[in-house]
Short mmCIF file of C-alpha atoms in Angstrom, two decimals:
data_model
loop_
_atom_site.label_atom_id
_atom_site.label_comp_id
_atom_site.label_asym_id
_atom_site.label_seq_id
_atom_site.Cartn_x
_atom_site.Cartn_y
_atom_site.Cartn_z
CA ASP A 1 20.44 -12.66 -31.44
CA GLY A 2 17.87 -9.86 -30.56
CA GLY A 3 17.59 -9.01 -26.36
CA ILE A 4 18.29 -6.55 -24.12
CA THR A 5 22.00 -5.55 -22.40
CA GLN A 6 22.92 -3.94 -19.52
CA SER A 7 26.15 -3.00 -18.86
CA PRO A 8 28.42 -2.98 -16.79
CA LYS A 9 27.17 -6.29 -14.82
CA TYR A 10 28.76 -4.67 -11.67
CA LEU A 11 29.71 -0.97 -10.87
CA PHE A 12 30.94 0.77 -7.85
CA ARG A 13 31.20 4.48 -6.74
CA LYS A 14 32.02 6.65 -3.84
CA GLU A 15 29.18 8.38 -2.36
CA GLY A 16 27.95 11.59 -4.09
CA GLN A 17 29.29 10.54 -7.71
CA ASN A 18 26.66 10.50 -10.25
CA VAL A 19 26.49 7.27 -12.05
CA THR A 20 25.27 5.98 -15.55
CA LEU A 21 23.72 2.45 -16.10
CA SER A 22 23.94 1.10 -19.99
CA CYS A 23 20.78 -0.21 -21.46
CA GLU A 24 20.54 -1.01 -25.00
CA GLN A 25 17.61 -3.01 -27.32
CA ASN A 26 17.79 -4.66 -30.47
CA LEU A 27 14.02 -6.28 -30.32
CA ASN A 28 12.90 -2.94 -31.81
CA HIS A 29 10.65 -2.59 -29.31
CA ASP A 30 9.13 1.17 -28.71
CA ALA A 31 8.10 0.64 -24.88
CA MET A 32 11.77 0.87 -21.72
CA TYR A 33 11.73 0.76 -18.71
CA TRP A 34 13.91 0.91 -15.72
CA TYR A 35 13.38 -1.26 -11.93
CA ARG A 36 14.91 -1.51 -8.97
CA GLN A 37 15.41 -4.06 -6.63
CA ASP A 38 16.49 -4.51 -3.29
CA PRO A 39 17.14 -7.92 -1.50
CA GLY A 40 14.41 -10.52 -0.95
CA GLN A 41 12.18 -7.65 -2.69
CA GLY A 42 10.12 -7.48 -5.87
CA LEU A 43 10.65 -5.11 -8.55
CA ARG A 44 9.74 -1.15 -8.05
CA LEU A 45 9.63 1.24 -11.57
CA ILE A 46 11.91 4.00 -11.50
CA TYR A 47 11.24 5.82 -14.86
CA TYR A 48 9.48 4.40 -18.19
CA SER A 49 9.55 5.64 -21.54
CA GLN A 50 6.40 4.77 -24.26
CA ILE A 51 8.85 6.28 -27.58
CA VAL A 52 11.68 8.11 -28.38
CA ASN A 53 11.64 11.37 -26.67
CA ASP A 54 9.23 10.86 -24.25
CA PHE A 55 9.64 9.32 -20.74
CA GLN A 56 7.52 9.27 -17.70
CA LYS A 57 8.09 8.86 -13.96
CA GLY A 58 7.36 5.32 -11.90
CA ASP A 59 6.94 5.07 -8.45
CA ILE A 60 10.30 5.60 -7.21
CA ALA A 61 11.62 8.24 -9.33
CA GLU A 62 13.46 11.14 -7.18
CA GLY A 63 17.16 11.09 -7.49
CA TYR A 64 17.20 9.40 -10.58
CA SER A 65 17.09 10.93 -14.47
CA VAL A 66 16.47 9.51 -18.04
CA SER A 67 16.64 9.92 -21.16
CA ARG A 68 15.33 8.26 -24.54
CA GLU A 69 17.08 9.98 -27.56
CA LYS A 70 16.99 6.75 -29.78
CA LYS A 71 14.83 3.94 -29.59
CA GLU A 72 17.46 1.09 -28.91
CA SER A 73 18.73 2.87 -25.92
CA PHE A 74 17.60 3.78 -22.47
CA PRO A 75 20.29 4.88 -19.98
CA LEU A 76 19.82 5.32 -16.37
CA THR A 77 21.99 8.09 -13.97
CA VAL A 78 21.57 7.78 -10.98
CA THR A 79 22.28 10.87 -8.95
CA SER A 80 24.23 11.98 -6.02
CA ALA A 81 20.68 13.24 -4.93
CA GLN A 82 19.57 9.54 -4.36
CA LYS A 83 19.86 8.71 -1.01
CA ASN A 84 20.16 4.88 -0.92
CA PRO A 85 21.43 4.13 -4.35
CA THR A 86 23.08 0.53 -3.75
CA ALA A 87 20.35 -2.03 -5.22
CA PHE A 88 20.64 -4.23 -8.50
CA TYR A 89 18.76 -2.33 -11.61
CA LEU A 90 16.84 -4.35 -14.26
CA CYS A 91 16.26 -2.47 -17.37
CA ALA A 92 12.80 -4.12 -19.63
CA SER A 93 11.24 -3.44 -23.01
CA SER A 94 7.96 -4.07 -24.69
CA MET A 95 6.53 -3.95 -28.12
CA GLY A 96 3.88 -0.88 -26.35
CA GLY A 97 0.40 -0.53 -27.21
CA HIS A 98 -1.55 -3.43 -25.82
CA LEU A 99 0.87 -5.76 -25.77
CA TYR A 100 1.91 -6.02 -22.05
CA GLU A 101 4.61 -8.67 -22.13
CA GLN A 102 8.18 -7.28 -21.08
CA TYR A 103 11.48 -8.75 -21.10
CA PHE A 104 14.25 -8.12 -19.25
CA GLY A 105 17.65 -7.62 -19.59
CA PRO A 106 20.41 -9.30 -17.09
CA GLY A 107 20.80 -6.20 -14.96
CA THR A 108 23.50 -4.19 -13.01
CA ARG A 109 24.23 -4.07 -9.44
CA LEU A 110 25.31 -1.12 -8.34
CA THR A 111 27.20 -0.84 -4.97
CA VAL A 112 28.01 2.89 -3.54
CA THR A 113 30.31 3.34 -0.45
CA GLY B 1 2.72 1.89 -6.29
CA GLN B 2 0.14 -1.06 -5.55
CA GLN B 3 1.86 -4.48 -5.23
CA LEU B 4 0.00 -7.61 -5.84
CA ASN B 5 0.38 -10.27 -3.03
CA GLN B 6 1.60 -13.75 -3.45
CA SER B 7 1.45 -16.68 -1.79
CA PRO B 8 2.84 -18.51 -0.71
CA GLN B 9 5.96 -15.95 0.22
CA SER B 10 8.53 -19.20 -0.03
CA MET B 11 8.45 -23.08 -0.04
CA PHE B 12 10.64 -26.35 -0.06
CA ILE B 13 9.71 -29.05 -2.08
CA GLN B 14 11.11 -32.12 -2.52
CA GLU B 15 12.05 -33.12 -6.12
CA GLY B 16 9.40 -34.79 -8.39
CA GLU B 17 6.30 -33.02 -6.31
CA ASP B 18 3.73 -30.92 -8.08
CA VAL B 19 3.76 -27.11 -7.08
CA SER B 20 1.04 -24.10 -6.70
CA MET B 21 1.28 -20.49 -6.18
CA ASN B 22 -1.12 -18.41 -6.54
CA CYS B 23 -1.45 -14.12 -6.85
CA THR B 24 -4.47 -11.81 -6.24
CA SER B 25 -5.30 -7.96 -6.26
CA SER B 26 -8.33 -6.37 -4.92
CA SER B 27 -8.80 -4.87 -8.48
CA ILE B 28 -9.33 -6.02 -11.86
CA PHE B 29 -6.27 -6.95 -14.34
CA ASN B 30 -6.54 -7.38 -18.15
CA THR B 31 -3.35 -9.39 -18.43
CA TRP B 32 -1.44 -11.85 -15.74
CA LEU B 33 2.67 -12.43 -16.84
CA TRP B 34 4.47 -15.38 -14.81
CA TYR B 35 8.49 -14.40 -14.54
CA LYS B 36 11.12 -16.73 -13.02
CA GLN B 37 14.30 -15.26 -11.61
CA ASP B 38 17.14 -16.94 -10.79
CA PRO B 39 19.61 -15.23 -8.41
CA GLY B 40 21.54 -12.22 -9.65
CA GLU B 41 20.17 -12.15 -12.96
CA GLY B 42 16.86 -10.72 -14.75
CA PRO B 43 13.40 -12.09 -14.48
CA VAL B 44 12.66 -14.63 -17.51
CA LEU B 45 9.00 -14.59 -18.84
CA LEU B 46 7.42 -17.73 -18.44
CA ILE B 47 3.59 -17.34 -19.61
CA ALA B 48 1.23 -14.43 -20.32
CA LEU B 49 -2.46 -14.74 -20.00
CA TYR B 50 -5.03 -12.26 -21.88
CA LYS B 51 -8.31 -13.76 -21.48
CA ALA B 52 -10.30 -14.78 -17.74
CA GLY B 53 -10.65 -18.34 -17.56
CA GLU B 54 -7.29 -18.65 -20.10
CA LEU B 55 -5.46 -21.79 -19.20
CA THR B 56 -1.74 -21.81 -20.82
CA SER B 57 0.99 -24.31 -20.65
CA ASN B 58 4.48 -24.25 -21.08
CA GLY B 59 6.47 -27.41 -20.47
CA ARG B 60 5.45 -28.60 -16.93
CA LEU B 61 4.05 -24.93 -16.26
CA THR B 62 0.70 -24.32 -16.43
CA ALA B 63 -1.15 -20.65 -15.14
CA GLN B 64 -4.14 -19.63 -15.04
CA PHE B 65 -6.21 -15.89 -15.29
CA GLY B 66 -8.69 -15.95 -12.80
CA ILE B 67 -12.26 -15.90 -13.63
CA THR B 68 -12.69 -12.90 -11.71
CA ARG B 69 -10.11 -11.04 -13.19
CA LYS B 70 -8.53 -10.75 -9.86
CA ASP B 71 -6.21 -13.42 -9.19
CA SER B 72 -4.05 -16.23 -11.16
CA PHE B 73 -2.76 -19.57 -10.80
CA LEU B 74 1.15 -20.76 -11.46
CA ASN B 75 1.66 -25.04 -11.35
CA ILE B 76 4.55 -26.33 -11.64
CA SER B 77 4.14 -30.29 -12.60
CA ALA B 78 7.01 -32.79 -11.30
CA SER B 79 9.48 -30.25 -10.09
CA ILE B 80 13.42 -30.51 -10.81
CA PRO B 81 16.41 -28.97 -9.18
CA SER B 82 16.53 -26.33 -11.80
CA ASP B 83 13.19 -24.99 -10.52
CA VAL B 84 14.83 -23.26 -8.13
CA GLY B 85 14.40 -19.37 -8.00
CA ILE B 86 11.35 -16.83 -7.56
CA TYR B 87 8.49 -16.70 -9.49
CA PHE B 88 7.24 -13.18 -9.91
CA CYS B 89 3.21 -12.57 -10.80
CA ALA B 90 2.83 -9.39 -12.78
CA GLY B 91 -0.22 -7.39 -14.11
CA GLN B 92 -1.78 -4.99 -16.06
CA PRO B 93 -4.51 -3.06 -14.47
CA ASN B 94 -7.79 -2.14 -16.17
CA THR B 95 -7.51 0.92 -14.92
CA GLY B 96 -3.84 1.50 -15.19
CA THR B 97 -1.37 3.25 -17.88
CA ALA B 98 -0.92 1.15 -20.83
CA SER B 99 2.21 -0.70 -20.91
CA LYS B 100 3.21 -0.11 -17.05
CA LEU B 101 2.76 -3.67 -15.21
CA THR B 102 2.04 -4.01 -11.11
CA PHE B 103 4.34 -6.50 -9.82
CA GLY B 104 4.06 -9.37 -7.13
CA THR B 105 6.13 -9.43 -4.29
CA GLY B 106 7.32 -13.14 -5.31
CA THR B 107 7.13 -16.52 -4.46
CA ARG B 108 10.67 -18.46 -3.46
CA LEU B 109 11.00 -21.67 -4.33
CA GLN B 110 13.74 -24.29 -3.09
CA VAL B 111 13.81 -28.15 -4.26
CA THR B 112 15.03 -30.56 -2.01
CA LEU B 113 16.34 -33.96 -3.67
#
């Protein structure tokens, strides 16, 4: 089955530690995205990548980093510099170009204490 | 970043009733997408609209791309309990970066028996 996987579903970390969230897709999509969702809120774009080895900051990139070494993978690192890291993180992908439909993974809930 | 205005923010309806919600923007959009999100899950794409005035159905769901290109509407007919969730609109702005979407603030739908 084609789709987007995110792991793990729940992640717990101590304050001051970096943590990497995984996102893999087998849809052969060129573009991938990371969003953050806080309780009762909409989606805010953290980083996006339109092609391998290239990525751009979204609206709330501070305290986060990404890499795009392979087409199917777009891991997100939440660094200790992120002031409020506890949130629900969603990864998405799209074919790119003029096809804007984004497909989402199941999300990772990160709790930092 | 810009967010789209969705209304209503939340609604309680009885099973069997029809539902209407809308999404508005101050600027023109090229594409409108509608998503549904269940608690703790990633959003699922319901309908994609690419042309002003376009009316598209997916089962009991019907969505329209407003003629002004600044709004979109989603209707759900004969609601059932599994319609419960948060509905997000998303759009690709006319002047925005290709493949970047702007998301609405969401409409929370609750259905009573």
